[in-house]
PDB file of C-alpha atoms in Angstrom:
ATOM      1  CA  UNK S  13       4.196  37.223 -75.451  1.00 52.00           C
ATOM      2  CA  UNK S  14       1.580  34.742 -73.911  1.00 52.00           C
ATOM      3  CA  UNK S  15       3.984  31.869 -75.181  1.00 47.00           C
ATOM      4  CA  UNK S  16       7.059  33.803 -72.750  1.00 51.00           C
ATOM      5  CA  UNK S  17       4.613  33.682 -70.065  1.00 52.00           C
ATOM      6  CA  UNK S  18       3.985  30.588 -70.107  1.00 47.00           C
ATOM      7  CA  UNK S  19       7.454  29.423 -69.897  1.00 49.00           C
ATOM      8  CA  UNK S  20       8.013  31.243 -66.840  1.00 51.00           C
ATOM      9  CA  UNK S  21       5.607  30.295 -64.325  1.00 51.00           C
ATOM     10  CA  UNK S  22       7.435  27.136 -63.731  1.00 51.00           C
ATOM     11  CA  UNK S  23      10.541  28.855 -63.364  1.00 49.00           C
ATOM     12  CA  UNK S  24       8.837  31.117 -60.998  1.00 45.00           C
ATOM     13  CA  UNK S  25       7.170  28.428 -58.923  1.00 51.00           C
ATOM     14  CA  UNK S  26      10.910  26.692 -57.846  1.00 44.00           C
ATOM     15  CA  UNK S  27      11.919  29.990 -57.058  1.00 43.00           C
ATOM     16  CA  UNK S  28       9.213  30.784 -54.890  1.00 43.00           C
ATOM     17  CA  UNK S  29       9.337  27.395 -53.370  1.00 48.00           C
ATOM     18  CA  UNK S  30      13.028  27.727 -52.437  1.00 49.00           C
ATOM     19  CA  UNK S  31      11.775  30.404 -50.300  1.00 46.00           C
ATOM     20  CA  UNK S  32       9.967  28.521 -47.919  1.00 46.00           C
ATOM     21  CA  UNK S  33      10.850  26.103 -44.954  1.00 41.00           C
ATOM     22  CA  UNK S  34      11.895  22.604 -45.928  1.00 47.00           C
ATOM     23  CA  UNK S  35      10.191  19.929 -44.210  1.00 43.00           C
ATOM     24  CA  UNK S  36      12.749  17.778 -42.014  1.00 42.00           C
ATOM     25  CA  UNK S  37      12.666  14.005 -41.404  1.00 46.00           C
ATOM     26  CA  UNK S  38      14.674  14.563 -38.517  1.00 44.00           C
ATOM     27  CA  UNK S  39      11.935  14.001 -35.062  1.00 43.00           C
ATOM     28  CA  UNK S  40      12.289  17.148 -33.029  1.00 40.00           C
ATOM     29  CA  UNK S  41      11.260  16.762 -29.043  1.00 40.00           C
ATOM     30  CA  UNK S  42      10.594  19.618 -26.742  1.00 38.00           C
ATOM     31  CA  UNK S  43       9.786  17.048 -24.071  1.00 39.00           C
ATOM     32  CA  UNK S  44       6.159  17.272 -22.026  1.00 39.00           C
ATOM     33  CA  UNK S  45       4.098  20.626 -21.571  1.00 40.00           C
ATOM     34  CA  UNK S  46       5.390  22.486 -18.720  1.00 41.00           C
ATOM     35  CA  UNK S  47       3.225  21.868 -15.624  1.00 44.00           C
ATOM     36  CA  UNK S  48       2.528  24.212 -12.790  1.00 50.00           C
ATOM     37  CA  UNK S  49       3.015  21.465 -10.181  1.00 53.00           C
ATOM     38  CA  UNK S  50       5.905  22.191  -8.485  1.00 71.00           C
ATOM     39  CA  UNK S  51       5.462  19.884  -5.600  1.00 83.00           C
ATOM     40  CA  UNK S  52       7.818  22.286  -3.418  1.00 76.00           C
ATOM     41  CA  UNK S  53       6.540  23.361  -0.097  1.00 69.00           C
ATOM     42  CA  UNK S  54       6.696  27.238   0.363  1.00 59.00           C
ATOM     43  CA  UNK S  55       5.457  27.057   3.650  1.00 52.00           C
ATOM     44  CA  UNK S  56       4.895  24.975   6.885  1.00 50.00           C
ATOM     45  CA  UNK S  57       2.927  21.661   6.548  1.00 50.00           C
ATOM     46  CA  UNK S  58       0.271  20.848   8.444  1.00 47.00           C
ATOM     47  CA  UNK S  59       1.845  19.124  11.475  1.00 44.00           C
ATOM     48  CA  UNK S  60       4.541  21.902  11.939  1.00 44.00           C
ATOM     49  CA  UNK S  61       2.448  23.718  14.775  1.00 45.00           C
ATOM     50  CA  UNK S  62       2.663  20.533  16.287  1.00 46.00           C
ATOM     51  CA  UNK S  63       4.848  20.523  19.341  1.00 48.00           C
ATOM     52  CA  UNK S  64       4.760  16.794  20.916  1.00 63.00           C
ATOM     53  CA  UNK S  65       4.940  14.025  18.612  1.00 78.00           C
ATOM     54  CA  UNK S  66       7.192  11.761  17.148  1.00 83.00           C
ATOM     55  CA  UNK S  67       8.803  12.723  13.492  1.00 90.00           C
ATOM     56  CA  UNK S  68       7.324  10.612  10.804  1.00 92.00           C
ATOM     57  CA  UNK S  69       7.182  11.297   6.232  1.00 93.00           C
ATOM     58  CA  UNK S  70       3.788  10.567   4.559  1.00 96.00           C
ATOM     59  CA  UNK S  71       3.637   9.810   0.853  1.00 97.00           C
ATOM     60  CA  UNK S  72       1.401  11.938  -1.116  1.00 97.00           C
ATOM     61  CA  UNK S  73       0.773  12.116  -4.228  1.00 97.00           C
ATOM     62  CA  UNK S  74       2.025  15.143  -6.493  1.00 96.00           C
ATOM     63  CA  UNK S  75       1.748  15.070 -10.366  1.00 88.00           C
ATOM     64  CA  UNK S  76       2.159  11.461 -10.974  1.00 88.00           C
ATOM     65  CA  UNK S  77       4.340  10.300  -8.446  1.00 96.00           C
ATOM     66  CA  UNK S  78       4.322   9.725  -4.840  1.00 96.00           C
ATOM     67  CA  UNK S  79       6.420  12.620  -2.686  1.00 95.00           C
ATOM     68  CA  UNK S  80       7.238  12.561   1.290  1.00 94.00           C
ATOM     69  CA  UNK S  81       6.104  14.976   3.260  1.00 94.00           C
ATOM     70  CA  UNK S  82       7.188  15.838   7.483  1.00 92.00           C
ATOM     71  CA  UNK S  83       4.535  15.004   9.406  1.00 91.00           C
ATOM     72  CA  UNK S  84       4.280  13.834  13.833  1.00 90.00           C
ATOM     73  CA  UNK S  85       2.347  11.593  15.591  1.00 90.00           C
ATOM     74  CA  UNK S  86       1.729  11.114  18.778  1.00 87.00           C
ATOM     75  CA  UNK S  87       2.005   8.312  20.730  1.00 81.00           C
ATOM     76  CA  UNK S  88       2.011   7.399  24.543  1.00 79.00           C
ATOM     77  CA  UNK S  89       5.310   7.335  26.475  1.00 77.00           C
ATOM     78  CA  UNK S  90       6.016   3.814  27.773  1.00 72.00           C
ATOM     79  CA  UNK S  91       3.863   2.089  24.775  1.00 70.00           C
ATOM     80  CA  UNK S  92       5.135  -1.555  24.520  1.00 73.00           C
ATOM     81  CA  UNK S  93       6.867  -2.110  21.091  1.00 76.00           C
ATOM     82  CA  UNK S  94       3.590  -4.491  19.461  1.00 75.00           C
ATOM     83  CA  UNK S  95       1.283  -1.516  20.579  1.00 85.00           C
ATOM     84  CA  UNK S  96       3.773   1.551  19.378  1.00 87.00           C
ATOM     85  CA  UNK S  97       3.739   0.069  16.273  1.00 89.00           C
ATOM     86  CA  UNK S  98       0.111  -0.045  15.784  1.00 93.00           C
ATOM     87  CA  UNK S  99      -0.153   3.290  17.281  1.00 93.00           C
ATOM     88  CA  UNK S 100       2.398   4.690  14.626  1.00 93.00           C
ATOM     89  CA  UNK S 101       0.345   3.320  12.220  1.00 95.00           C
ATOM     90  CA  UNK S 102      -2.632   4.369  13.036  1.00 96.00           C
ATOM     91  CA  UNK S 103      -1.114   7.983  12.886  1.00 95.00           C
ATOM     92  CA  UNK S 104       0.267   7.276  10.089  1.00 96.00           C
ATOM     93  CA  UNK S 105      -2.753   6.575   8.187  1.00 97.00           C
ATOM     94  CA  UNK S 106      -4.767   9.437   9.897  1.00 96.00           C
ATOM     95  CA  UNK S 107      -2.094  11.999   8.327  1.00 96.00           C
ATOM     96  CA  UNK S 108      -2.437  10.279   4.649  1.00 97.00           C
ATOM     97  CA  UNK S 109      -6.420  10.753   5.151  1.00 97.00           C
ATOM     98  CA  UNK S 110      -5.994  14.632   6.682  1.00 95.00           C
ATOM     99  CA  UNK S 111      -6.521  17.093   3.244  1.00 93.00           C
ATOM    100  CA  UNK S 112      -3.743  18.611   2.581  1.00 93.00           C
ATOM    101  CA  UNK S 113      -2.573  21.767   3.882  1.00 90.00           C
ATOM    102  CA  UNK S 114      -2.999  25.115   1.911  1.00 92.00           C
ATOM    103  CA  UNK S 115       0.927  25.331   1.177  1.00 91.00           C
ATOM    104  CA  UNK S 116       0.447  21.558   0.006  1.00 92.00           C
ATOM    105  CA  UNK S 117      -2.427  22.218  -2.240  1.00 92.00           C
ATOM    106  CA  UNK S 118      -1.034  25.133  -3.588  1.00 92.00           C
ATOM    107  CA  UNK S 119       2.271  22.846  -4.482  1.00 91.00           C
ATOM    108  CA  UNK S 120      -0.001  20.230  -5.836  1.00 94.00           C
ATOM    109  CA  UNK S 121      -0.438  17.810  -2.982  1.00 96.00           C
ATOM    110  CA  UNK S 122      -3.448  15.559  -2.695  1.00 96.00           C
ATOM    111  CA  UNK S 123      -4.295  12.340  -1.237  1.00 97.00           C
ATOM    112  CA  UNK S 124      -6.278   9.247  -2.140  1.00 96.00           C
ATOM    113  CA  UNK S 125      -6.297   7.541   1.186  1.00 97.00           C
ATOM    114  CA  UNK S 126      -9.940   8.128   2.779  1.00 94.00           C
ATOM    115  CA  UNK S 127     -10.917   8.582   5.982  1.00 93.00           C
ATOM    116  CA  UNK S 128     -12.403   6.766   9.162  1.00 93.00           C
ATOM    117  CA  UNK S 129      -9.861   3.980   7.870  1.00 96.00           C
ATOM    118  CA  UNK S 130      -8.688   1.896  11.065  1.00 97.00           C
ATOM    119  CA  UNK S 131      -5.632  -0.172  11.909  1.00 96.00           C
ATOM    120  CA  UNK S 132      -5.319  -3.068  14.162  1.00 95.00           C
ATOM    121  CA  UNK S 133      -2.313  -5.644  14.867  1.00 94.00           C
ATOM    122  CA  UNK S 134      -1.759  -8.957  13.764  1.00 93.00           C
ATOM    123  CA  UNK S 135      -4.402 -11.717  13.682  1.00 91.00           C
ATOM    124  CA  UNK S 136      -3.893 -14.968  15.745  1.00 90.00           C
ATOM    125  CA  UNK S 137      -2.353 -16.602  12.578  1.00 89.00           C
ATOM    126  CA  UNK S 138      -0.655 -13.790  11.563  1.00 93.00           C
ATOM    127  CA  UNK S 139       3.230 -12.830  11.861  1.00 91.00           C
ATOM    128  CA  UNK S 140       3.692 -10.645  14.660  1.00 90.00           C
ATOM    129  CA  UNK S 141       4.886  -7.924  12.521  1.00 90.00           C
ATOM    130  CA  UNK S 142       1.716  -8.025  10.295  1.00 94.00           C
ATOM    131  CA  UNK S 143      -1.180  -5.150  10.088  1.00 95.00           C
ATOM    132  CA  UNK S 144      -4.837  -5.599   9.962  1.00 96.00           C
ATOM    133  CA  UNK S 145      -6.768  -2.514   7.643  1.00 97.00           C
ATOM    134  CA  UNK S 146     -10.435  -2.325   8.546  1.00 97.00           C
ATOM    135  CA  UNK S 147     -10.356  -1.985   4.649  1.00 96.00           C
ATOM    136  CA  UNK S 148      -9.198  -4.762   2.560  1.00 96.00           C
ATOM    137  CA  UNK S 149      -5.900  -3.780   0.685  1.00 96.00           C
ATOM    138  CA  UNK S 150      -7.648  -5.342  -2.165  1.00 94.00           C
ATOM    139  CA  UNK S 151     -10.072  -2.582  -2.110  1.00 95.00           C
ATOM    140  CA  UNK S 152      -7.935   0.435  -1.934  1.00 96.00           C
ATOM    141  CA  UNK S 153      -7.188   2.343  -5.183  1.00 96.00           C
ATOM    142  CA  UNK S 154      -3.801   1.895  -6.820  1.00 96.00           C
ATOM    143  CA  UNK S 155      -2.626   5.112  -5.258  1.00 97.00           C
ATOM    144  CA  UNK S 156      -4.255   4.633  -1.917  1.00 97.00           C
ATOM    145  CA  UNK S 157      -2.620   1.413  -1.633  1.00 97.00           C
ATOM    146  CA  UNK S 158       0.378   2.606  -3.089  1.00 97.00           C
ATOM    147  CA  UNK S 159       0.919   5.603  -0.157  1.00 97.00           C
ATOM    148  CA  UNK S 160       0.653   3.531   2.639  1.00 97.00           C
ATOM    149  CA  UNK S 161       2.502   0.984   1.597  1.00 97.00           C
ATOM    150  CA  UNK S 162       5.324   3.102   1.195  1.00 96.00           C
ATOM    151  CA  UNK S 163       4.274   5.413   4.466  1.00 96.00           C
ATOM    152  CA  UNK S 164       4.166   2.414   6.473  1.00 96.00           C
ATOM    153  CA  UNK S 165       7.350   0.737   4.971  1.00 93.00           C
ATOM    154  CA  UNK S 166       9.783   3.519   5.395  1.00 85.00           C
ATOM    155  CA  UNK S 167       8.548   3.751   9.521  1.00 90.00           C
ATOM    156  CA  UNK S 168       8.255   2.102  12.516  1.00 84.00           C
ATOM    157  CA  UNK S 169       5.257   0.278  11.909  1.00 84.00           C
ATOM    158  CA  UNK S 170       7.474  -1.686   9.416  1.00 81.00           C
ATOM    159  CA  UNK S 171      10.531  -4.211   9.990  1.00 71.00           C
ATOM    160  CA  UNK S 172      13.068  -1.256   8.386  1.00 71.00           C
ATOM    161  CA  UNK S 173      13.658  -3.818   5.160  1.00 78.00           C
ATOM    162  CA  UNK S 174      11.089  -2.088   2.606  1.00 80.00           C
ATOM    163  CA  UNK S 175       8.286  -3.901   2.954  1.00 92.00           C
ATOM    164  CA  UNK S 176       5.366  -4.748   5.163  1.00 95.00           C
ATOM    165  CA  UNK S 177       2.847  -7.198   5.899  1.00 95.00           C
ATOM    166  CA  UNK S 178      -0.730  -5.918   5.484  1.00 96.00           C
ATOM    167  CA  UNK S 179      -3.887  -7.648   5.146  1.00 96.00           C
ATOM    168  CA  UNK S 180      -7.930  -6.699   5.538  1.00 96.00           C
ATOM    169  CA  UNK S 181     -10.023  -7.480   8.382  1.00 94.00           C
ATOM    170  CA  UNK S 182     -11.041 -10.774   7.370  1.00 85.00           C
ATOM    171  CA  UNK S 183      -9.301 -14.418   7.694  1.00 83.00           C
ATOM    172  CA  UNK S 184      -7.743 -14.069   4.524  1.00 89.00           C
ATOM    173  CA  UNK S 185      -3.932 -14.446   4.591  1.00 92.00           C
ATOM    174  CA  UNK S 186      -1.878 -11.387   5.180  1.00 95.00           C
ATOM    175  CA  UNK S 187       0.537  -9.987   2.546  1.00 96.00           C
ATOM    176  CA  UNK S 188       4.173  -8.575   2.375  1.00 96.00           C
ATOM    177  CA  UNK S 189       4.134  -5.663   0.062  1.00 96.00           C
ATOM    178  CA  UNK S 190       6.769  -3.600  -1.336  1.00 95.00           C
ATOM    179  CA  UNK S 191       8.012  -0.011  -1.798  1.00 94.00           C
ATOM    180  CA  UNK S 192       9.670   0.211  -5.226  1.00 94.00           C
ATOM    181  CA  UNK S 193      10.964   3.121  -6.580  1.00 94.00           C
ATOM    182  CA  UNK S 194       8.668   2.129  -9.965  1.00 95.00           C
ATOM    183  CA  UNK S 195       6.016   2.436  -7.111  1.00 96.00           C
ATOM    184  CA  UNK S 196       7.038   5.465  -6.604  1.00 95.00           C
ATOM    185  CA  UNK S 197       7.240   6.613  -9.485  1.00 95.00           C
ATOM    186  CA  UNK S 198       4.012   5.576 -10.553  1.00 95.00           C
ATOM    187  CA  UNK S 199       1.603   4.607  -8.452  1.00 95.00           C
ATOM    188  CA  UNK S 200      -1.218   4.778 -10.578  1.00 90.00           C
ATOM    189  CA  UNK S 201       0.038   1.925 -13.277  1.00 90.00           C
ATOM    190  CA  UNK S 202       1.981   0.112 -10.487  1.00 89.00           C
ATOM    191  CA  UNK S 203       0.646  -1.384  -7.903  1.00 90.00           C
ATOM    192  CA  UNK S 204       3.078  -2.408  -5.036  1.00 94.00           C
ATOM    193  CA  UNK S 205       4.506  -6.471  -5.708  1.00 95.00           C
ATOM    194  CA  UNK S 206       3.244  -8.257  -2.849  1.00 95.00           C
ATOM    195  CA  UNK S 207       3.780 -11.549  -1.679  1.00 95.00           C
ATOM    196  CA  UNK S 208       1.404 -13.937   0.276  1.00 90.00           C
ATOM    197  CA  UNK S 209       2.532 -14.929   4.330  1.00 88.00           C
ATOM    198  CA  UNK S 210       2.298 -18.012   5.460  1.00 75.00           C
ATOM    199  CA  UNK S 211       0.579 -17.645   8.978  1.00 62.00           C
ATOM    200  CA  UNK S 212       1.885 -19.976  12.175  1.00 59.00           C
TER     201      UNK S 212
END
């Protein structure tokens, strides 16, 4: 009797084991954890109750990637075209320091561009259609650098071609930096290529 036993636990053991789940060699993916940013605005941004003002987009930053937003900025009626642009880009990079609204926090906006930043026109070597940040761009944060680059390329403080010419408030020379949609994309890993302007 003990012998019979014997002989049937390993006959019992592939039964039981044909039971289970087989392991598969083929890779299964369910792609990334769902996230609960959305970045969809429910509700009016924070320039919407403005009434005056010209019609601008902001980049923010939502998940990993950079996102336009509406914005306005004012600026003075008869402003000659060296001095609008300035004063578009000073606006510009007012709106990309100004917290987020409570829709856009609540989509998962935020911003790395600090405040009290300032923005002057060229430099007496500079090209005219360079900008002076009272901040070095060297100094900025990949993403801080990375939203107003692409805020200031895709407006009229920029020559319309993608790019724009930006440089700190020292003598060093000014550089043309690009909006790419890597930069985009990911701002945090890519910084924006930039290339260095020769001054007159």
């Amino acid at each position: 009797m003990t012998v019979k036993r014997l002989l049937a636990l390993p006959l019992l053991g592939v039964l039981l084991a044909g039971c289970g789940i087989r392991a598969t060699e083929v890779p299964t993916d369910f792609g990334a954890a769902p996230s609960r940013v959305h970045c969809s605005l429910t509700g009016p941004g924070v320039s919407s109750e403005a009434s005056l003002g010209v019609p601008v987009q902001v980049f923010l930053l939502c998940g990993s990637s950079l996102v336009a937003v509406d914005r306005t900025v004012r600026v003075p009626d008869g402003a000659a075209d060296s001095r609008r642009r300035v004063l578009v880009a000073q606006g510009l990079l007012d709106q990309l320091a100004q917290t987020p609204s409570a829709s856009e926090e609540e989509a998962g906006y935020t911003t790395d561009v600090r405040g009290g930043m300032a923005v002057s026109g060229p430099g007496p070597k500079d090209p005219e259609d360079a900008l002076r940040l009272s901040t070095p761009p060297g100094e900025l944060t990949s993403y801080a650098l990375a939203q107003i680059v692409c805020t200031f390329s895709d407006s009229a403080a920029a020559e319309g071609d993608g790019s724009v010419v930006l440089g700190g408030p020292g003598g060093e020379p000014p550089r043309r930096y690009e909006c790419t949609d890597e930069v985009r994309s990911r701002p945090g890993t890519k910084e924006p290529p930039s290339t260095e302007v020769a001054g007159d």
